[in-house]
Amino acid sequence: MKETFRKLSETMGPSGAEGEVRRVLEEELRGRVDRLETDALGNLYAIREPGGPGGLTVMLDAHTDEIGLVVTYIEEEGFLRVAPIGGVSPQVALGQRVRFAGGAEGSVAADYLEEIKDLELSHLLVDIGASSRSEAAARVQVGEAGVFVRPVAEAGEHRLIAKAADDRAGCAVLVETLKALDGSPHRVVAVFAVQEEVGLRGARTAAFRVQPDLAVAVDVTPTGDTPKAPKRAVELGKGPAVKAMDRSVIAHPAVRRLLTETAREAGIPYQVEVLTAGGTDAGPIHTSRNGVPTGAVSIPCRHLHTPAEMVDLRDMEGAKELLLAVLRRPVLL
Ligand SMILES: [Zn+2]
């Protein structure tokens, strides 16, 4: 799990440019599933056919994209102006190193600012070391996306700090689940979906294609376990969280029950998540076609939407064990 997560998290994949992440996933999964497919948007489908007839089509989902910055303008002096892709705040971006799709790297700085509290994205510039517009334009284009540069670090025995735990933690859980799944009475389609951070877009198309009977999205969720955090029942290291609701979905009661009962029977510690801001791919999935019973398993994550997100391997292992236990059940709904 740790190595899969490391590889995935260190790969670059801003929304709309998830190709590298998809290639890493294909490498990991080739020969481990019956079929790998892609679609026009870049979603990846890893498909395991059932052991026998009569099962359901179960869609698992994790998103491949991560937050980043996009070049909006190149100044005469060679500096880049940028806009956010997904939820990037200027306070988080300032002082980071960013790498663009074409390979150019730069520092995110603010070129005029009296008070740090006044910092806005419009103050930011990215310095790629170019001394003129033409020199910069030879290395990076307007419209090119970039992500923060940050290798994965270990923090104690169980915890990892990473730039894109959101949602490479979910991707790693799905990869390890598929690798460990010896057989299932159900058709399992793991979707690695694009463009979640900019509006849950890839999952919408994916759900239409897969036509699932039941779906489970796997994404990270913020914790409430730092001293002055808003009261939230989710803590790091206390197990995967079964979603009750967020702004995009109210988990289907049958799927929520399936997840919590399975966790209890299998002795997997779990938590219950209510997220009052933000949505997940479970949103567009559950309203696709005639409606899909959908739930979500969330990986607790501290310092969300920073280049130093923290996850706990025990929560990821727990999520994998929970999905495996669900997929082995003959009756799901
Ligand atoms: Zn996410």
mmCIF file of C-alpha atoms and ligand atoms in Angstrom:
data_model
loop_
_atom_site.group_PDB
_atom_site.id
_atom_site.type_symbol
_atom_site.label_atom_id
_atom_site.label_comp_id
_atom_site.label_asym_id
_atom_site.label_seq_id
_atom_site.Cartn_x
_atom_site.Cartn_y
_atom_site.Cartn_z
ATOM 1 C CA MET A 1 0.000 0.000 0.000
ATOM 2 C CA LYS A 2 2.737 2.413 0.994
ATOM 3 C CA GLU A 3 4.724 2.010 -2.213
ATOM 4 C CA THR A 4 1.648 2.148 -4.430
ATOM 5 C CA PHE A 5 0.582 5.324 -2.663
ATOM 6 C CA ARG A 6 4.047 6.828 -2.925
ATOM 7 C CA LYS A 7 4.264 6.178 -6.651
ATOM 8 C CA LEU A 8 0.785 7.567 -7.297
ATOM 9 C CA SER A 9 1.135 10.616 -5.077
ATOM 10 C CA GLU A 10 4.442 11.690 -6.567
ATOM 11 C CA THR A 11 2.990 11.482 -10.070
ATOM 12 C CA MET A 12 1.677 14.671 -11.624
ATOM 13 C CA GLY A 13 -2.012 14.877 -12.516
ATOM 14 C CA PRO A 14 -3.791 18.227 -12.338
ATOM 15 C CA SER A 15 -7.449 18.128 -13.382
ATOM 16 C CA GLY A 16 -7.648 17.666 -17.139
ATOM 17 C CA ALA A 17 -4.101 16.293 -17.429
ATOM 18 C CA GLU A 18 -4.288 13.000 -15.539
ATOM 19 C CA GLY A 19 -2.510 10.927 -18.218
ATOM 20 C CA GLU A 20 0.609 10.194 -16.165
ATOM 21 C CA VAL A 21 -1.464 8.960 -13.241
ATOM 22 C CA ARG A 22 -3.455 6.770 -15.602
ATOM 23 C CA ARG A 23 -0.252 5.252 -16.981
ATOM 24 C CA VAL A 24 1.002 4.415 -13.477
ATOM 25 C CA LEU A 25 -2.351 2.812 -12.665
ATOM 26 C CA GLU A 26 -2.314 0.789 -15.896
ATOM 27 C CA GLU A 27 1.170 -0.462 -15.047
ATOM 28 C CA GLU A 28 0.021 -1.502 -11.576
ATOM 29 C CA LEU A 29 -3.143 -3.221 -12.787
ATOM 30 C CA ARG A 30 -2.158 -4.844 -16.083
ATOM 31 C CA GLY A 31 -2.595 -8.605 -15.697
ATOM 32 C CA ARG A 32 -4.348 -8.161 -12.344
ATOM 33 C CA VAL A 33 -7.807 -7.489 -13.811
ATOM 34 C CA ASP A 34 -9.730 -8.914 -16.764
ATOM 35 C CA ARG A 35 -9.786 -5.678 -18.742
ATOM 36 C CA LEU A 36 -8.589 -2.102 -18.712
ATOM 37 C CA GLU A 37 -10.561 0.464 -20.677
ATOM 38 C CA THR A 38 -10.481 4.225 -21.083
ATOM 39 C CA ASP A 39 -12.967 6.756 -22.400
ATOM 40 C CA ALA A 40 -12.873 10.085 -24.201
ATOM 41 C CA LEU A 41 -12.410 12.079 -20.990
ATOM 42 C CA GLY A 42 -9.534 9.934 -19.734
ATOM 43 C CA ASN A 43 -11.308 7.881 -17.073
ATOM 44 C CA LEU A 44 -9.721 4.468 -16.522
ATOM 45 C CA TYR A 45 -11.891 1.394 -15.959
ATOM 46 C CA ALA A 46 -10.394 -1.721 -14.337
ATOM 47 C CA ILE A 47 -12.853 -4.557 -14.750
ATOM 48 C CA ARG A 48 -13.083 -7.887 -12.936
ATOM 49 C CA GLU A 49 -15.718 -10.252 -14.294
ATOM 50 C CA PRO A 50 -17.696 -12.275 -11.739
ATOM 51 C CA GLY A 51 -16.980 -15.885 -10.797
ATOM 52 C CA GLY A 52 -20.519 -16.947 -11.731
ATOM 53 C CA PRO A 53 -23.869 -15.620 -12.932
ATOM 54 C CA GLY A 54 -26.332 -13.594 -10.895
ATOM 55 C CA GLY A 55 -24.141 -10.979 -9.244
ATOM 56 C CA LEU A 56 -24.453 -7.205 -9.410
ATOM 57 C CA THR A 57 -22.312 -4.663 -11.194
ATOM 58 C CA VAL A 58 -20.451 -2.820 -8.448
ATOM 59 C CA MET A 59 -18.733 0.433 -9.334
ATOM 60 C CA LEU A 60 -15.867 1.612 -7.153
ATOM 61 C CA ASP A 61 -14.555 5.110 -7.772
ATOM 62 C CA ALA A 62 -11.506 7.162 -6.855
ATOM 63 C CA HIS A 63 -10.409 10.314 -8.647
ATOM 64 C CA THR A 64 -7.058 10.643 -10.358
ATOM 65 C CA ASP A 65 -6.785 14.417 -10.558
ATOM 66 C CA GLU A 66 -5.231 16.770 -8.045
ATOM 67 C CA ILE A 67 -5.420 20.507 -7.382
ATOM 68 C CA GLY A 68 -2.924 22.772 -9.133
ATOM 69 C CA LEU A 69 -2.276 26.031 -10.913
ATOM 70 C CA VAL A 70 -2.747 27.042 -14.539
ATOM 71 C CA VAL A 71 -0.772 29.695 -16.395
ATOM 72 C CA THR A 72 -3.006 32.646 -17.321
ATOM 73 C CA TYR A 73 -0.482 35.215 -18.537
ATOM 74 C CA ILE A 74 3.232 35.695 -19.069
ATOM 75 C CA GLU A 75 4.645 39.060 -17.946
ATOM 76 C CA GLU A 76 7.133 40.938 -20.104
ATOM 77 C CA GLU A 77 9.842 40.179 -17.523
ATOM 78 C CA GLY A 78 9.261 36.431 -17.856
ATOM 79 C CA PHE A 79 7.134 35.814 -14.748
ATOM 80 C CA LEU A 80 3.946 33.747 -14.926
ATOM 81 C CA ARG A 81 0.538 34.710 -13.601
ATOM 82 C CA VAL A 82 -1.583 31.772 -12.520
ATOM 83 C CA ALA A 83 -5.109 30.780 -11.545
ATOM 84 C CA PRO A 84 -6.158 27.859 -9.355
ATOM 85 C CA ILE A 85 -7.324 24.476 -10.615
ATOM 86 C CA GLY A 86 -9.649 23.284 -7.851
ATOM 87 C CA GLY A 87 -9.427 24.500 -4.272
ATOM 88 C CA VAL A 88 -6.000 26.152 -4.047
ATOM 89 C CA SER A 89 -5.684 29.128 -1.719
ATOM 90 C CA PRO A 90 -2.980 31.770 -2.244
ATOM 91 C CA GLN A 91 -1.767 31.267 1.348
ATOM 92 C CA VAL A 92 -1.093 27.607 0.576
ATOM 93 C CA ALA A 93 0.459 28.265 -2.835
ATOM 94 C CA LEU A 94 2.890 30.953 -1.645
ATOM 95 C CA GLY A 95 6.421 29.623 -1.253
ATOM 96 C CA GLN A 96 5.758 26.345 -3.039
ATOM 97 C CA ARG A 97 7.638 24.866 -5.928
ATOM 98 C CA VAL A 98 5.447 24.081 -8.903
ATOM 99 C CA ARG A 99 6.102 21.841 -11.901
ATOM 100 C CA PHE A 100 4.289 22.342 -15.183
ATOM 101 C CA ALA A 101 3.219 19.640 -17.598
ATOM 102 C CA GLY A 102 6.035 20.475 -20.035
ATOM 103 C CA GLY A 103 8.633 20.085 -17.274
ATOM 104 C CA ALA A 104 9.313 23.743 -16.361
ATOM 105 C CA GLU A 105 9.647 24.327 -12.617
ATOM 106 C CA GLY A 106 9.222 27.544 -10.713
ATOM 107 C CA SER A 107 8.815 29.225 -7.328
ATOM 108 C CA VAL A 108 5.466 30.649 -6.328
ATOM 109 C CA ALA A 109 6.079 34.121 -4.915
ATOM 110 C CA ALA A 110 4.192 37.367 -4.329
ATOM 111 C CA ASP A 111 5.655 40.392 -6.075
ATOM 112 C CA TYR A 112 3.924 43.132 -4.057
ATOM 113 C CA LEU A 113 2.336 42.750 -0.707
ATOM 114 C CA GLU A 114 2.216 44.927 2.399
ATOM 115 C CA GLU A 115 0.380 42.571 4.724
ATOM 116 C CA ILE A 116 0.343 38.805 4.390
ATOM 117 C CA LYS A 117 -3.331 38.803 5.397
ATOM 118 C CA ASP A 118 -4.127 40.704 2.197
ATOM 119 C CA LEU A 119 -2.652 37.972 0.005
ATOM 120 C CA GLU A 120 -4.783 37.091 -3.000
ATOM 121 C CA LEU A 121 -4.159 34.843 -5.979
ATOM 122 C CA SER A 122 -3.707 37.912 -8.170
ATOM 123 C CA HIS A 123 -0.578 38.808 -6.173
ATOM 124 C CA LEU A 124 1.098 35.542 -7.012
ATOM 125 C CA LEU A 125 3.652 35.046 -9.713
ATOM 126 C CA VAL A 126 5.619 31.986 -10.665
ATOM 127 C CA ASP A 127 9.294 32.551 -11.299
ATOM 128 C CA ILE A 128 10.721 29.912 -13.649
ATOM 129 C CA GLY A 129 14.022 31.736 -13.959
ATOM 130 C CA ALA A 130 13.250 33.231 -17.361
ATOM 131 C CA SER A 131 14.387 36.800 -18.029
ATOM 132 C CA SER A 132 11.905 37.693 -20.743
ATOM 133 C CA ARG A 133 8.467 36.801 -22.023
ATOM 134 C CA SER A 134 9.923 35.015 -25.041
ATOM 135 C CA GLU A 135 12.318 32.972 -22.908
ATOM 136 C CA ALA A 136 9.451 31.955 -20.610
ATOM 137 C CA ALA A 137 7.130 31.221 -23.529
ATOM 138 C CA ALA A 138 9.696 28.821 -24.949
ATOM 139 C CA ARG A 139 9.314 26.697 -21.798
ATOM 140 C CA VAL A 140 5.740 27.097 -20.672
ATOM 141 C CA GLN A 141 2.470 28.024 -22.380
ATOM 142 C CA VAL A 142 -0.591 29.960 -21.309
ATOM 143 C CA GLY A 143 -3.148 27.277 -20.401
ATOM 144 C CA GLU A 144 -0.513 24.834 -19.171
ATOM 145 C CA ALA A 145 -1.262 23.257 -15.791
ATOM 146 C CA GLY A 146 1.156 22.597 -12.971
ATOM 147 C CA VAL A 147 1.167 20.919 -9.574
ATOM 148 C CA PHE A 148 3.171 21.339 -6.383
ATOM 149 C CA VAL A 149 6.414 19.401 -6.155
ATOM 150 C CA ARG A 150 6.596 17.304 -3.015
ATOM 151 C CA PRO A 151 7.955 13.808 -2.448
ATOM 152 C CA VAL A 152 6.123 11.586 0.019
ATOM 153 C CA ALA A 153 7.555 11.592 3.555
ATOM 154 C CA GLU A 154 6.942 9.200 6.413
ATOM 155 C CA ALA A 155 5.734 10.713 9.679
ATOM 156 C CA GLY A 156 6.091 8.100 12.365
ATOM 157 C CA GLU A 157 5.238 4.459 11.877
ATOM 158 C CA HIS A 158 1.862 4.723 10.154
ATOM 159 C CA ARG A 159 1.497 8.168 8.678
ATOM 160 C CA LEU A 160 2.500 9.684 5.382
ATOM 161 C CA ILE A 161 2.757 13.293 4.236
ATOM 162 C CA ALA A 162 2.017 13.800 0.560
ATOM 163 C CA LYS A 163 0.988 16.425 -1.944
ATOM 164 C CA ALA A 164 -1.905 14.515 -3.502
ATOM 165 C CA ALA A 165 -3.256 12.202 -0.838
ATOM 166 C CA ASP A 166 -6.498 13.660 -2.217
ATOM 167 C CA ASP A 167 -7.209 11.297 -3.900
ATOM 168 C CA ARG A 168 -4.232 9.081 -4.657
ATOM 169 C CA ALA A 169 -4.985 7.534 -1.247
ATOM 170 C CA GLY A 170 -8.296 6.391 -2.749
ATOM 171 C CA CYS A 171 -6.561 5.262 -5.947
ATOM 172 C CA ALA A 172 -4.040 3.224 -3.932
ATOM 173 C CA VAL A 173 -6.858 1.631 -1.926
ATOM 174 C CA LEU A 174 -8.631 0.578 -5.129
ATOM 175 C CA VAL A 175 -5.420 -0.797 -6.677
ATOM 176 C CA GLU A 176 -4.615 -2.842 -3.572
ATOM 177 C CA THR A 177 -8.230 -4.019 -3.314
ATOM 178 C CA LEU A 178 -8.165 -5.287 -6.909
ATOM 179 C CA LYS A 179 -4.807 -6.989 -6.360
ATOM 180 C CA ALA A 180 -6.073 -8.768 -3.248
ATOM 181 C CA LEU A 181 -9.493 -9.707 -4.617
ATOM 182 C CA ASP A 182 -9.311 -13.443 -5.291
ATOM 183 C CA GLY A 183 -12.817 -13.643 -6.664
ATOM 184 C CA SER A 184 -16.191 -12.005 -6.326
ATOM 185 C CA PRO A 185 -19.706 -13.095 -7.200
ATOM 186 C CA HIS A 186 -20.083 -9.584 -8.638
ATOM 187 C CA ARG A 187 -18.823 -7.717 -11.650
ATOM 188 C CA VAL A 188 -16.402 -5.185 -10.197
ATOM 189 C CA VAL A 189 -15.610 -2.044 -12.154
ATOM 190 C CA ALA A 190 -13.058 0.210 -10.474
ATOM 191 C CA VAL A 191 -13.205 3.653 -12.045
ATOM 192 C CA PHE A 192 -10.268 6.005 -11.764
ATOM 193 C CA ALA A 193 -12.093 9.202 -12.575
ATOM 194 C CA VAL A 194 -10.792 12.496 -13.959
ATOM 195 C CA GLN A 195 -11.663 16.086 -13.030
ATOM 196 C CA GLU A 196 -13.210 15.631 -9.597
ATOM 197 C CA GLU A 197 -11.599 18.758 -8.174
ATOM 198 C CA VAL A 198 -13.218 21.020 -10.767
ATOM 199 C CA GLY A 199 -16.771 19.726 -10.385
ATOM 200 C CA LEU A 200 -17.060 15.929 -10.118
ATOM 201 C CA ARG A 201 -16.981 15.668 -13.914
ATOM 202 C CA GLY A 202 -15.347 12.377 -14.905
ATOM 203 C CA ALA A 203 -17.468 10.279 -12.548
ATOM 204 C CA ARG A 204 -20.653 11.499 -14.217
ATOM 205 C CA THR A 205 -19.614 10.057 -17.574
ATOM 206 C CA ALA A 206 -18.210 6.931 -15.948
ATOM 207 C CA ALA A 207 -21.432 6.120 -14.108
ATOM 208 C CA PHE A 208 -23.390 6.448 -17.360
ATOM 209 C CA ARG A 209 -21.022 3.996 -19.062
ATOM 210 C CA VAL A 210 -20.792 1.432 -16.254
ATOM 211 C CA GLN A 211 -24.522 1.376 -15.376
ATOM 212 C CA PRO A 212 -23.792 0.099 -11.870
ATOM 213 C CA ASP A 213 -26.319 -1.588 -9.585
ATOM 214 C CA LEU A 214 -24.427 -0.212 -6.606
ATOM 215 C CA ALA A 215 -21.539 2.219 -6.218
ATOM 216 C CA VAL A 216 -18.976 3.161 -3.592
ATOM 217 C CA ALA A 217 -16.757 6.215 -3.970
ATOM 218 C CA VAL A 218 -13.455 6.312 -2.113
ATOM 219 C CA ASP A 219 -12.046 9.755 -1.377
ATOM 220 C CA VAL A 220 -10.387 11.591 1.486
ATOM 221 C CA THR A 221 -12.266 13.560 4.129
ATOM 222 C CA PRO A 222 -11.036 16.249 6.537
ATOM 223 C CA THR A 223 -10.581 15.324 10.180
ATOM 224 C CA GLY A 224 -11.642 17.173 13.314
ATOM 225 C CA ASP A 225 -8.740 16.017 15.453
ATOM 226 C CA THR A 226 -6.515 19.078 15.762
ATOM 227 C CA PRO A 227 -6.989 21.223 18.902
ATOM 228 C CA LYS A 228 -9.108 23.996 17.400
ATOM 229 C CA ALA A 229 -10.649 22.165 14.459
ATOM 230 C CA PRO A 230 -14.395 22.446 13.931
ATOM 231 C CA LYS A 231 -16.162 19.588 15.732
ATOM 232 C CA ARG A 232 -16.093 16.612 13.379
ATOM 233 C CA ALA A 233 -16.387 12.989 14.358
ATOM 234 C CA VAL A 234 -13.575 11.800 12.062
ATOM 235 C CA GLU A 235 -10.044 11.273 13.404
ATOM 236 C CA LEU A 236 -6.829 10.188 11.732
ATOM 237 C CA GLY A 237 -5.948 6.535 12.370
ATOM 238 C CA LYS A 238 -9.337 5.471 13.733
ATOM 239 C CA GLY A 239 -10.306 3.604 10.580
ATOM 240 C CA PRO A 240 -12.048 4.357 7.288
ATOM 241 C CA ALA A 241 -15.123 6.573 7.541
ATOM 242 C CA VAL A 242 -18.474 5.492 6.156
ATOM 243 C CA LYS A 243 -20.118 8.556 4.680
ATOM 244 C CA ALA A 244 -23.550 9.556 5.909
ATOM 245 C CA MET A 245 -23.705 12.660 3.709
ATOM 246 C CA ASP A 246 -21.876 15.579 2.151
ATOM 247 C CA ARG A 247 -22.982 18.463 -0.065
ATOM 248 C CA SER A 248 -23.297 16.224 -3.130
ATOM 249 C CA VAL A 249 -24.918 13.076 -1.779
ATOM 250 C CA ILE A 250 -26.902 11.530 1.019
ATOM 251 C CA ALA A 251 -25.552 8.006 1.167
ATOM 252 C CA HIS A 252 -28.154 5.425 0.198
ATOM 253 C CA PRO A 253 -29.335 3.824 3.463
ATOM 254 C CA ALA A 254 -28.910 0.290 2.094
ATOM 255 C CA VAL A 255 -25.324 0.953 0.995
ATOM 256 C CA ARG A 256 -24.490 2.709 4.256
ATOM 257 C CA ARG A 257 -25.915 -0.261 6.168
ATOM 258 C CA LEU A 258 -24.011 -2.694 3.946
ATOM 259 C CA LEU A 259 -20.748 -0.879 4.706
ATOM 260 C CA THR A 260 -21.246 -0.527 8.465
ATOM 261 C CA GLU A 261 -22.619 -4.055 8.972
ATOM 262 C CA THR A 262 -19.808 -5.558 6.911
ATOM 263 C CA ALA A 263 -17.236 -3.578 8.902
ATOM 264 C CA ARG A 264 -18.730 -4.742 12.197
ATOM 265 C CA GLU A 265 -18.898 -8.391 11.088
ATOM 266 C CA ALA A 266 -15.327 -8.308 9.808
ATOM 267 C CA GLY A 267 -14.064 -6.525 12.925
ATOM 268 C CA ILE A 268 -12.812 -3.515 10.970
ATOM 269 C CA PRO A 269 -12.824 -0.297 13.031
ATOM 270 C CA TYR A 270 -14.747 2.434 11.213
ATOM 271 C CA GLN A 271 -16.064 5.934 11.763
ATOM 272 C CA VAL A 272 -19.106 7.784 10.451
ATOM 273 C CA GLU A 273 -18.590 10.900 8.354
ATOM 274 C CA VAL A 274 -20.810 13.909 7.840
ATOM 275 C CA LEU A 275 -19.133 16.483 5.619
ATOM 276 C CA THR A 276 -20.842 19.871 5.679
ATOM 277 C CA ALA A 277 -18.800 21.456 2.882
ATOM 278 C CA GLY A 278 -17.625 19.833 -0.314
ATOM 279 C CA GLY A 279 -18.810 16.912 -2.381
ATOM 280 C CA THR A 280 -17.511 13.691 -3.849
ATOM 281 C CA ASP A 281 -17.886 11.607 -6.975
ATOM 282 C CA ALA A 282 -20.716 9.819 -5.129
ATOM 283 C CA GLY A 283 -22.776 12.898 -6.065
ATOM 284 C CA PRO A 284 -22.953 12.517 -9.849
ATOM 285 C CA ILE A 285 -22.876 8.717 -9.604
ATOM 286 C CA HIS A 286 -26.019 8.396 -7.490
ATOM 287 C CA THR A 287 -28.084 10.619 -9.772
ATOM 288 C CA SER A 288 -26.986 8.969 -13.028
ATOM 289 C CA ARG A 289 -29.574 7.284 -15.291
ATOM 290 C CA ASN A 290 -32.425 5.989 -13.085
ATOM 291 C CA GLY A 291 -30.480 6.527 -9.875
ATOM 292 C CA VAL A 292 -27.806 4.317 -8.327
ATOM 293 C CA PRO A 293 -27.685 3.213 -4.661
ATOM 294 C CA THR A 294 -24.395 4.867 -3.721
ATOM 295 C CA GLY A 295 -22.280 5.260 -0.635
ATOM 296 C CA ALA A 296 -18.734 6.287 0.120
ATOM 297 C CA VAL A 297 -15.769 5.146 2.137
ATOM 298 C CA SER A 298 -13.598 8.067 3.166
ATOM 299 C CA ILE A 299 -9.942 8.117 4.123
ATOM 300 C CA PRO A 300 -9.370 10.579 6.985
ATOM 301 C CA CYS A 301 -6.894 13.257 5.884
ATOM 302 C CA ARG A 302 -5.378 16.163 7.789
ATOM 303 C CA HIS A 303 -4.271 19.433 6.176
ATOM 304 C CA LEU A 304 -6.426 18.813 3.129
ATOM 305 C CA HIS A 305 -5.705 20.803 -0.045
ATOM 306 C CA THR A 306 -2.169 21.661 1.004
ATOM 307 C CA PRO A 307 1.029 20.116 -0.407
ATOM 308 C CA ALA A 308 1.469 18.411 2.990
ATOM 309 C CA GLU A 309 -1.698 16.349 3.379
ATOM 310 C CA MET A 310 -1.419 13.582 5.983
ATOM 311 C CA VAL A 311 -3.012 10.144 5.861
ATOM 312 C CA ASP A 312 -2.661 7.039 8.020
ATOM 313 C CA LEU A 313 -1.835 3.713 6.384
ATOM 314 C CA ARG A 314 -4.057 1.885 8.877
ATOM 315 C CA ASP A 315 -7.083 3.792 7.588
ATOM 316 C CA MET A 316 -6.166 2.899 4.015
ATOM 317 C CA GLU A 317 -5.661 -0.766 4.892
ATOM 318 C CA GLY A 318 -8.986 -0.716 6.730
ATOM 319 C CA ALA A 319 -10.718 0.736 3.663
ATOM 320 C CA LYS A 320 -9.213 -2.013 1.508
ATOM 321 C CA GLU A 321 -10.307 -4.744 3.933
ATOM 322 C CA LEU A 322 -13.804 -3.275 4.072
ATOM 323 C CA LEU A 323 -14.153 -3.178 0.278
ATOM 324 C CA LEU A 324 -12.838 -6.732 0.007
ATOM 325 C CA ALA A 325 -15.320 -7.968 2.611
ATOM 326 C CA VAL A 326 -18.166 -6.233 0.763
ATOM 327 C CA LEU A 327 -17.173 -7.611 -2.636
ATOM 328 C CA ARG A 328 -17.016 -11.165 -1.269
ATOM 329 C CA ARG A 329 -20.599 -11.033 -0.001
ATOM 330 C CA PRO A 330 -23.041 -12.927 -2.223
ATOM 331 C CA VAL A 331 -25.940 -10.581 -1.438
ATOM 332 C CA LEU A 332 -25.359 -6.838 -1.397
ATOM 333 C CA LEU A 333 -28.762 -5.205 -1.627
HETATM 334 ZN ZN ZN B 1 -10.821 14.335 -3.406
#
